PDB file of C-alpha atoms in Angstrom:
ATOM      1  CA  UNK A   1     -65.541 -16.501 -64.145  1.00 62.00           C
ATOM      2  CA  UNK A   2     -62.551 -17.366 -66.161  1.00 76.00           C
ATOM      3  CA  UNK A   3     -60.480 -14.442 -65.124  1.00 82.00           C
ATOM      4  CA  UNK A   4     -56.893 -15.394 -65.274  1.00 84.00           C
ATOM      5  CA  UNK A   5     -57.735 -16.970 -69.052  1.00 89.00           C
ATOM      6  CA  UNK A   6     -59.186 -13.688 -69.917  1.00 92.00           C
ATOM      7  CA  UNK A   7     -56.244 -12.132 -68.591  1.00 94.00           C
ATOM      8  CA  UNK A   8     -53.828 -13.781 -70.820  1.00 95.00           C
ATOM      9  CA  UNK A   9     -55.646 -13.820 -73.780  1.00 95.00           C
ATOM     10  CA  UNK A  10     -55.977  -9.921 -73.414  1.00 97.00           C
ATOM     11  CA  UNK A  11     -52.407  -9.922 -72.923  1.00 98.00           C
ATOM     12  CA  UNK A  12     -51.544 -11.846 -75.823  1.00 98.00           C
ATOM     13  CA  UNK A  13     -53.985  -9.799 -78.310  1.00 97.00           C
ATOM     14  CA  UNK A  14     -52.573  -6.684 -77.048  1.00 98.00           C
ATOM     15  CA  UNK A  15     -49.221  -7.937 -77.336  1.00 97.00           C
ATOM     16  CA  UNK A  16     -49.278  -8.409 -80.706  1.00 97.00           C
ATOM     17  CA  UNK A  17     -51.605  -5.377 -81.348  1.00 98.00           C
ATOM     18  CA  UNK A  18     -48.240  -3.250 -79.996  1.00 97.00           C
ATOM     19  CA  UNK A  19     -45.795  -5.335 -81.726  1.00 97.00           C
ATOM     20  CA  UNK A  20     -43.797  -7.569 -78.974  1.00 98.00           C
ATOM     21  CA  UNK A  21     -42.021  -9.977 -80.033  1.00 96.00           C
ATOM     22  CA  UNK A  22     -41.684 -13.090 -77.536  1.00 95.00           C
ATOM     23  CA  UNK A  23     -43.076 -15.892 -76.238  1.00 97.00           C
ATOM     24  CA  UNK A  24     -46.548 -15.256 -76.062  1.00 97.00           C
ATOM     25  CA  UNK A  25     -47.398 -18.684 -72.936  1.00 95.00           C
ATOM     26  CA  UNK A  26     -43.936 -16.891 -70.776  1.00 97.00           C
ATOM     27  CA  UNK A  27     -45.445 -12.888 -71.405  1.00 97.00           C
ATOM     28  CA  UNK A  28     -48.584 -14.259 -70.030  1.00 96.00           C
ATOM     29  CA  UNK A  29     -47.186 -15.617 -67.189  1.00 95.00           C
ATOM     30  CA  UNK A  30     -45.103 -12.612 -66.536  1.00 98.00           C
ATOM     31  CA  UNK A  31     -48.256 -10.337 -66.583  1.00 97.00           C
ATOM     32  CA  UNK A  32     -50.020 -13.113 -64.042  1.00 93.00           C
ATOM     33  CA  UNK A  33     -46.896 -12.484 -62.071  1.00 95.00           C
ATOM     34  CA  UNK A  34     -46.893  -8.565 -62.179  1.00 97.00           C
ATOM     35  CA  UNK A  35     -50.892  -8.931 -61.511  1.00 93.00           C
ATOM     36  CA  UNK A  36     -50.421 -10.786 -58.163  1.00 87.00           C
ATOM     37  CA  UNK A  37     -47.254  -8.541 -57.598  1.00 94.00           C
ATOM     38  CA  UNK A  38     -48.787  -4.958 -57.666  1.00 94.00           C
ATOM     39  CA  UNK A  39     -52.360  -6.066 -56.596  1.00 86.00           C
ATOM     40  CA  UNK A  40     -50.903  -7.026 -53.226  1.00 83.00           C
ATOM     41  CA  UNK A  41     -48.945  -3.730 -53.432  1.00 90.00           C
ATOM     42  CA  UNK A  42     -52.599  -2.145 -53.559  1.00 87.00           C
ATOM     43  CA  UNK A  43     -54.133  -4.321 -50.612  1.00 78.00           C
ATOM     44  CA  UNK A  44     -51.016  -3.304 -48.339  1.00 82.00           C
ATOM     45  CA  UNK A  45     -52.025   0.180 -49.426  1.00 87.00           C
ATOM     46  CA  UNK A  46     -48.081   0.668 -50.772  1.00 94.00           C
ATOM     47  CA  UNK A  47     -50.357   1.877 -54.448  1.00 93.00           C
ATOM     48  CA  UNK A  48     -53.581   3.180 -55.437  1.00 91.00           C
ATOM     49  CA  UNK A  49     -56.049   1.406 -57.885  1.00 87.00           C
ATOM     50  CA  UNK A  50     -54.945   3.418 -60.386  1.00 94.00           C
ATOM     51  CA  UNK A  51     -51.140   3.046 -59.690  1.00 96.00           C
ATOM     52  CA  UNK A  52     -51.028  -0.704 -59.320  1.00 96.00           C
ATOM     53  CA  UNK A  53     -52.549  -0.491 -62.923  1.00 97.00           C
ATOM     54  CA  UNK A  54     -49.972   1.826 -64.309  1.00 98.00           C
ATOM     55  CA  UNK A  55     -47.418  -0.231 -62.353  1.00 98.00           C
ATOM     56  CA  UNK A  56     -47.922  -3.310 -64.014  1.00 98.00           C
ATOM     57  CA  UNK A  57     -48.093  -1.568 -67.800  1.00 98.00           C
ATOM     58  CA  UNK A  58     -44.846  -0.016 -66.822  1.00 98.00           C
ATOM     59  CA  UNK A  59     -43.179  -2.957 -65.347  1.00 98.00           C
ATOM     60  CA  UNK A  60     -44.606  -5.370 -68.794  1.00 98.00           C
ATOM     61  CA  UNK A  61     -43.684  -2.520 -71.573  1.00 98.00           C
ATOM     62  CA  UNK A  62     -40.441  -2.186 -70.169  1.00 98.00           C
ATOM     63  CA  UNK A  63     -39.300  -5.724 -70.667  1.00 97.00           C
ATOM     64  CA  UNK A  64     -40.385  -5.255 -74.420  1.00 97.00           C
ATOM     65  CA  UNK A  65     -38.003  -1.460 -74.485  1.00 97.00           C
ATOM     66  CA  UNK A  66     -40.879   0.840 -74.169  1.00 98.00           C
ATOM     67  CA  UNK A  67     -40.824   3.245 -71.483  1.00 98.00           C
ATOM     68  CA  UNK A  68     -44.256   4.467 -70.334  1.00 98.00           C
ATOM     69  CA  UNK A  69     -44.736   7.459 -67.978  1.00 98.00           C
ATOM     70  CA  UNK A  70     -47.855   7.712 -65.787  1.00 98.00           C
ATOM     71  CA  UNK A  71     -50.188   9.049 -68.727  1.00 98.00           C
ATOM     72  CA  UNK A  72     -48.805   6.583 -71.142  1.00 98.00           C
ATOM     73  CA  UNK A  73     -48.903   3.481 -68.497  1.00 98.00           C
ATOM     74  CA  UNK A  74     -52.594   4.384 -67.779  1.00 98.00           C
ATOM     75  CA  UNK A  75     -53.787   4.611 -71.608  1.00 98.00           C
ATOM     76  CA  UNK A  76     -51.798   1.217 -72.340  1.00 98.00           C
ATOM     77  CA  UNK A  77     -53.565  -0.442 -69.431  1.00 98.00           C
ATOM     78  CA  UNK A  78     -56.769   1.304 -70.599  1.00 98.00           C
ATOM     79  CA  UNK A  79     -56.400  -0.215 -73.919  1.00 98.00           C
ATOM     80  CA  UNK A  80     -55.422  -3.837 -72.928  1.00 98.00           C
ATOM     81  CA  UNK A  81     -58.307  -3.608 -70.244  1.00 96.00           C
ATOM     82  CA  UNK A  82     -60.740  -3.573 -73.491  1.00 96.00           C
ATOM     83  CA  UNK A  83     -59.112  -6.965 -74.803  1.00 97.00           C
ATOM     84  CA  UNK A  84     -59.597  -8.559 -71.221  1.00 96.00           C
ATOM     85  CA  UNK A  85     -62.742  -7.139 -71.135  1.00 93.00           C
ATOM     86  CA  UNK A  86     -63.532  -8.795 -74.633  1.00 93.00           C
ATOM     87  CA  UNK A  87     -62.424 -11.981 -73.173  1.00 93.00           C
ATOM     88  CA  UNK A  88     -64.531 -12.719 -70.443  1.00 92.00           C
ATOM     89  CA  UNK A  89     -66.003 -16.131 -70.497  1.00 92.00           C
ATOM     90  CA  UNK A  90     -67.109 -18.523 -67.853  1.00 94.00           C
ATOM     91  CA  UNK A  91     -65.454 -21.707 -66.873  1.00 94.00           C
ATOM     92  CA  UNK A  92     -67.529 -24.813 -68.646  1.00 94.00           C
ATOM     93  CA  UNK A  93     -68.216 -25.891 -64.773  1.00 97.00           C
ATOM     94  CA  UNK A  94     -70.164 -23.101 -63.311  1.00 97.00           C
ATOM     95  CA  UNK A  95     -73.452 -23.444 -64.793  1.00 97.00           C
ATOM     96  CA  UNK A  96     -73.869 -26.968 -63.686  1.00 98.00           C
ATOM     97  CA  UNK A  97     -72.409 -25.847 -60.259  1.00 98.00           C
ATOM     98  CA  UNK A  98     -74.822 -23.058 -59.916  1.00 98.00           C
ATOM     99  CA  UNK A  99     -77.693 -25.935 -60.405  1.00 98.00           C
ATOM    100  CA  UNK A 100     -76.533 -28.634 -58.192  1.00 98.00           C
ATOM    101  CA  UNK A 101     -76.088 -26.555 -55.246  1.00 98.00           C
ATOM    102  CA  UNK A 102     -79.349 -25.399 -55.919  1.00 98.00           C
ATOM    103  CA  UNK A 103     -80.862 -28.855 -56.167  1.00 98.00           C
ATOM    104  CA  UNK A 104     -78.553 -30.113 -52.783  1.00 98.00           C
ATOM    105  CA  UNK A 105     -79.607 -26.723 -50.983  1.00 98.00           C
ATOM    106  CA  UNK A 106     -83.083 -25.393 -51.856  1.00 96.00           C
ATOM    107  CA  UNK A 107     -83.426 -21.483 -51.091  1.00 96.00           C
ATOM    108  CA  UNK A 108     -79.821 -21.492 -51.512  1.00 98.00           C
ATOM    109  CA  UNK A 109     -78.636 -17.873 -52.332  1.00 98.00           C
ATOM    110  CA  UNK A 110     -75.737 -16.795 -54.534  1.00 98.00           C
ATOM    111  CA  UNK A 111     -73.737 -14.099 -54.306  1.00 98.00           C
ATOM    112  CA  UNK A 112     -70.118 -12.325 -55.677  1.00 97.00           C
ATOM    113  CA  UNK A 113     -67.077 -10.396 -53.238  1.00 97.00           C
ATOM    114  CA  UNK A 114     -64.799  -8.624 -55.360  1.00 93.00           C
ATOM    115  CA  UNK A 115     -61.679  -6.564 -54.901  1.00 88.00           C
ATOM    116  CA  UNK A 116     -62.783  -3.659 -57.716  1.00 84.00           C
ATOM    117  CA  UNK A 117     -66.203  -1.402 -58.277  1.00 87.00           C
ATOM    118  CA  UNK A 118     -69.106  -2.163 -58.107  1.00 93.00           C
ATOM    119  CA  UNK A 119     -70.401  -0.715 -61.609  1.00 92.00           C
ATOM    120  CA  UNK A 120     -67.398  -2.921 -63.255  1.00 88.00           C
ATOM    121  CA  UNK A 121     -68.389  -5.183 -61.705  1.00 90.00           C
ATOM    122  CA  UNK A 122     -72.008  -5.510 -61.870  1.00 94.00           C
ATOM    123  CA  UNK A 123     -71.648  -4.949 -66.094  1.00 92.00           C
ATOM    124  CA  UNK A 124     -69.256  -8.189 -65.742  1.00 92.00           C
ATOM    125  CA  UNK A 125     -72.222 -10.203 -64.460  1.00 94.00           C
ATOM    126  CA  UNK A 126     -74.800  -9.095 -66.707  1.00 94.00           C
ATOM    127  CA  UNK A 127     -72.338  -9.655 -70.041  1.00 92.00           C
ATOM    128  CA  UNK A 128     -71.845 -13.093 -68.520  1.00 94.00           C
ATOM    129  CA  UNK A 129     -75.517 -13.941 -68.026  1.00 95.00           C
ATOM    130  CA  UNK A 130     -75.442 -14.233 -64.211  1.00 96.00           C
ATOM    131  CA  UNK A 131     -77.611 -11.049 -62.875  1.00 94.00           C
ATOM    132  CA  UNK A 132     -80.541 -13.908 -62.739  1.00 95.00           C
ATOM    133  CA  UNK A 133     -78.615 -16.339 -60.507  1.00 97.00           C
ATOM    134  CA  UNK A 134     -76.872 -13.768 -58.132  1.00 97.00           C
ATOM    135  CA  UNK A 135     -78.666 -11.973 -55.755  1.00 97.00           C
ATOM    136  CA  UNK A 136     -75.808  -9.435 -54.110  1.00 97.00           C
ATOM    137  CA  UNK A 137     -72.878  -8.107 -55.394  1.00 97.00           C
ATOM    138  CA  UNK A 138     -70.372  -7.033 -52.757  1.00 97.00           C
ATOM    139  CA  UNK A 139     -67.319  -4.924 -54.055  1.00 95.00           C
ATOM    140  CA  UNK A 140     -64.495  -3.500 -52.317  1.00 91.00           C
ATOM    141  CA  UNK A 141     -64.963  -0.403 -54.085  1.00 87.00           C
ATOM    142  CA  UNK A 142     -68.472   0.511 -52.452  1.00 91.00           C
ATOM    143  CA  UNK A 143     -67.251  -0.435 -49.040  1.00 93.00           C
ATOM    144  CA  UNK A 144     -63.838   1.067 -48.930  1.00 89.00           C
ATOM    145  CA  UNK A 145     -62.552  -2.402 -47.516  1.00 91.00           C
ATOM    146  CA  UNK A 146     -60.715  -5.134 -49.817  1.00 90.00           C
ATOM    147  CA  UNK A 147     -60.453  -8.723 -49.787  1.00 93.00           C
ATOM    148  CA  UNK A 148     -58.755 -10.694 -47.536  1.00 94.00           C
ATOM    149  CA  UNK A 149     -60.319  -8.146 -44.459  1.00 96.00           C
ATOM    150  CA  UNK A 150     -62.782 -10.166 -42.599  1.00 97.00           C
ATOM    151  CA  UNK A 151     -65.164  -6.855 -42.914  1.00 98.00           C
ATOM    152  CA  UNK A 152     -66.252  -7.490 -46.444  1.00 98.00           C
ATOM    153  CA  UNK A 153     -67.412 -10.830 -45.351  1.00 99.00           C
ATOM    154  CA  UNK A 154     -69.152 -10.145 -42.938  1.00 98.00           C
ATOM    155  CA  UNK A 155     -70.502  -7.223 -44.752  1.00 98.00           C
ATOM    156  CA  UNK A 156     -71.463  -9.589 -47.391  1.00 98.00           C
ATOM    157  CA  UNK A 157     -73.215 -11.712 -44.855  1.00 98.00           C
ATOM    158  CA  UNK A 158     -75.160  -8.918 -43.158  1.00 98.00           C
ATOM    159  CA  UNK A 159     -76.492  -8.134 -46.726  1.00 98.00           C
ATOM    160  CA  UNK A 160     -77.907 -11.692 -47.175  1.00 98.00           C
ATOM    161  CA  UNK A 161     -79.320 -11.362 -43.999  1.00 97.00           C
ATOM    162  CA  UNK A 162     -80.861  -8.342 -44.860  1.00 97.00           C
ATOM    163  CA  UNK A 163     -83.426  -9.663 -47.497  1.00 94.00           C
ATOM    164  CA  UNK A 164     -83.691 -13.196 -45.564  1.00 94.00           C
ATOM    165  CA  UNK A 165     -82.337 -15.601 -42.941  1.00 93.00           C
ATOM    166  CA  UNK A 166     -78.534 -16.828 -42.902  1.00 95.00           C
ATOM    167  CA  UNK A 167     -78.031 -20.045 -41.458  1.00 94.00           C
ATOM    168  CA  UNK A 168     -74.892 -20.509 -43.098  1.00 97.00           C
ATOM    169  CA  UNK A 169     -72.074 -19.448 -45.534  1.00 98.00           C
ATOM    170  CA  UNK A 170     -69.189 -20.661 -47.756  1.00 99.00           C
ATOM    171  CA  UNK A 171     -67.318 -18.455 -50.392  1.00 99.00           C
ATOM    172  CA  UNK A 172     -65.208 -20.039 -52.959  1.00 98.00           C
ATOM    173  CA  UNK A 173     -62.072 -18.338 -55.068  1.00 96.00           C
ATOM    174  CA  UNK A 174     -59.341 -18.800 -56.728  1.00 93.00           C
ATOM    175  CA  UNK A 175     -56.523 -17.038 -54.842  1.00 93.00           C
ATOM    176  CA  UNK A 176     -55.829 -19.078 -51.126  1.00 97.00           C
ATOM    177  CA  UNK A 177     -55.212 -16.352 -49.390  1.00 96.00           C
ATOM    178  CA  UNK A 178     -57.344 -13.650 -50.575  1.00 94.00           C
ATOM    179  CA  UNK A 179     -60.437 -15.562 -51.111  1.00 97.00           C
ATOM    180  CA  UNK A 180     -60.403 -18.987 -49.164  1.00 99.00           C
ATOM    181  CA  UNK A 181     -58.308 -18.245 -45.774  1.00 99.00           C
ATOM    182  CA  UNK A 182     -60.041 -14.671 -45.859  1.00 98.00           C
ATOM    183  CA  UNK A 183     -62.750 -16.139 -45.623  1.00 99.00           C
ATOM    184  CA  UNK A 184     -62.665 -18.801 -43.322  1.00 99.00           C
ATOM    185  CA  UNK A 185     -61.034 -15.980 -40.756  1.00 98.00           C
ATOM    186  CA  UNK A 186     -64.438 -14.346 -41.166  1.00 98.00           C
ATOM    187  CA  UNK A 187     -66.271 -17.108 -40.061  1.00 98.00           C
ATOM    188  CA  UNK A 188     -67.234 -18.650 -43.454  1.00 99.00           C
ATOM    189  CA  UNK A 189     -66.510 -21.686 -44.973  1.00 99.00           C
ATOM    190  CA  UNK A 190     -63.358 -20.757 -47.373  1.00 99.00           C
ATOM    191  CA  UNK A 191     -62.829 -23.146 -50.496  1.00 99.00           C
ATOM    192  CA  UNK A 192     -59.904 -22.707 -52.700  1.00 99.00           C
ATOM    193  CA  UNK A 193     -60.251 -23.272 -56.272  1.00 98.00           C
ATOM    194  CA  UNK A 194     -57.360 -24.759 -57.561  1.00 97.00           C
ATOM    195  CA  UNK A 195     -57.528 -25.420 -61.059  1.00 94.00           C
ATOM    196  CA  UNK A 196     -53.646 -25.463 -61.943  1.00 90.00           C
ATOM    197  CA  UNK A 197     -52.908 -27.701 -59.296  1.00 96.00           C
ATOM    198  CA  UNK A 198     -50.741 -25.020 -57.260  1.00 94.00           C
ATOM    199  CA  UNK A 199     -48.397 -25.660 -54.419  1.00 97.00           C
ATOM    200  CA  UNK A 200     -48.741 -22.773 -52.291  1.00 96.00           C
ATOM    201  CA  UNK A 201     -45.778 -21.866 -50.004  1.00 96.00           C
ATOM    202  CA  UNK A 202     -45.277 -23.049 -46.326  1.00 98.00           C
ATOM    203  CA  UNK A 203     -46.509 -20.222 -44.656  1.00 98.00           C
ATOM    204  CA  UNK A 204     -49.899 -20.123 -46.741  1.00 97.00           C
ATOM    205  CA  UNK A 205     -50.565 -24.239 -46.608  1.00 98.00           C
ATOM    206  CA  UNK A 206     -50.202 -24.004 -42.581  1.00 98.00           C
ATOM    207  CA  UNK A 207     -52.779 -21.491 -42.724  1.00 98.00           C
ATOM    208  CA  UNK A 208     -55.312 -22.770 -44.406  1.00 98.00           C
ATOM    209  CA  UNK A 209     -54.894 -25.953 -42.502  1.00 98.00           C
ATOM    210  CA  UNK A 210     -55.357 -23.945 -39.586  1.00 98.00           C
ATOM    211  CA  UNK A 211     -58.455 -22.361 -40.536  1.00 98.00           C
ATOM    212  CA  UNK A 212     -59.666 -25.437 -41.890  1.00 98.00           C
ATOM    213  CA  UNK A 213     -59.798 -24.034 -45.763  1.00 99.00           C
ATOM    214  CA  UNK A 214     -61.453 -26.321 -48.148  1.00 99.00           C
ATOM    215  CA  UNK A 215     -59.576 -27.484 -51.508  1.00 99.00           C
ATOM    216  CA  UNK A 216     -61.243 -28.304 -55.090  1.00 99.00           C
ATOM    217  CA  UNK A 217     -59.770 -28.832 -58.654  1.00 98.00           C
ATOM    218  CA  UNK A 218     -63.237 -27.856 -60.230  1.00 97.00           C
ATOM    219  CA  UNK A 219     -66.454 -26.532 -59.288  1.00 98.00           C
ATOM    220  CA  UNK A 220     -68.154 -29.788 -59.954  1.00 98.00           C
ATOM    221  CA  UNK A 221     -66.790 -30.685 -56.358  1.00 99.00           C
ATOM    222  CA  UNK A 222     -68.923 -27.981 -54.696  1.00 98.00           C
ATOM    223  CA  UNK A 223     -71.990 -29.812 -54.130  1.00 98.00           C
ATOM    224  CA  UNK A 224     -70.893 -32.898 -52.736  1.00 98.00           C
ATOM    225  CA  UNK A 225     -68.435 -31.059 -50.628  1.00 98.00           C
ATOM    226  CA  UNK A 226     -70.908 -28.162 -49.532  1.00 98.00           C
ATOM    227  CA  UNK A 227     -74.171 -29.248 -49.187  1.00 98.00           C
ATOM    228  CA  UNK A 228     -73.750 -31.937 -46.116  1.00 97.00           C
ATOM    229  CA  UNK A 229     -72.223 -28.710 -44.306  1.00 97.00           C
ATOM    230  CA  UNK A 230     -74.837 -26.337 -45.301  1.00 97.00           C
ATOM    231  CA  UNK A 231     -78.349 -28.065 -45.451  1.00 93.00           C
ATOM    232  CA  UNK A 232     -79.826 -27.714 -42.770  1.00 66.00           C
TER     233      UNK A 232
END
């Protein structure tokens, strides 16, 4: 799912719905920025759900002169959550990814971890048209246990093995550490989608060399890269 595009073109919509002037490609970015910033906040536990939310609408207004106390913070995120929401859209490569892994790996099973609730969640997969290719939805929300933990892994494995035999697993995201080197600490086979050509930092490229992370541009790379070390 195209998330960090339907990030900024909420942003941008709700910029201009509230009447900020300025560079509409740099306030995306910033908001990317304060995303990544006071989500990690919320998996160190330093904020709730709710507070990394009203965090980040504080943090963005403020740069543009508004001051926004907790109530305020929470109905501005509120109402730019309804333009992201609006702008959901899948990447033009995960259809055809879907179906090749499928041809390279018959009985192959699909499935989606998340860091956020499960009914969110679950609505996200129907608007996109995916409840018919994924089987299990794991989210952080229903298990009390977030992304990059090893235990919603291997939660999400023990619930494919609980409506049929595992004999082995990959997950593929788009943050390194998060998704891919959570992952492959877990036992899985991490991939990292990489789609802006990133260079992460020192610390983060030793790790995932380490745990023997996986590294694609696109999703059209999945099947040649995935099937040789699943069939079978």
């Amino acid at each position: 799912m195209a998330h960090r595009e339907a990030v900024a073109a909420g942003i941008v919509r709700y910029m201009r719905e509230r009447a900020y002037e300025g560079d509409e490609q740099v306030a995306a970015r910033r908001w990317h920025e304060l995303e990544e910033e006071h989500y990690l906040a919320y998996l160190g536990g330093a904020l709730s759900f709710e507070g990394q939310r009203r965090a980040r609408a504080a943090a963005f207004a403020r740069e543009f002169g508004e001051d926004l106390d907790d109530v305020d913070a929470s109905a501005w995120f509120a109402e730019y959550f309804e333009r992201y929401r609006d702008s959901w859209a899948l990447h033009d490569d995960v259809i055809p990814a879907f179906e090749a892994l499928a041809a390279g790996l018959p009985g192959v099973r699909f499935g989606i971890i998340t860091n956020g609730e499960l009914e969110f969640q679950t609505a996200k997969v129907v608007r996109l048209a995916l409840h018919g290719r994924v089987d299990h939805v794991i989210a952080s929300g229903e298990l009390g246990v977030t992304k990059p933990d090893r235990a919603i892994f291997n939660a999400a494995v023990d619930r494919f093995r609980s409506t049929g035999a595992v004999s082995g697993a990959a997950y593929v995201g788009d943050r390194l550490r998060t998704d891919a080197i959570g992952a492959a600490r877990a036992g899985l086979i991490g991939v990292w989608v990489n789609r802006t050509g990133a260079t992460p930092d020192a610390d983060a490229a030793a790790e995932a060399r380490e745990t023997g992370v996986l590294e694609v541009q696109g999703l059209d790379e999945l099947a040649p890269l995935l099937v040789p070390r699943l069939a079978g």
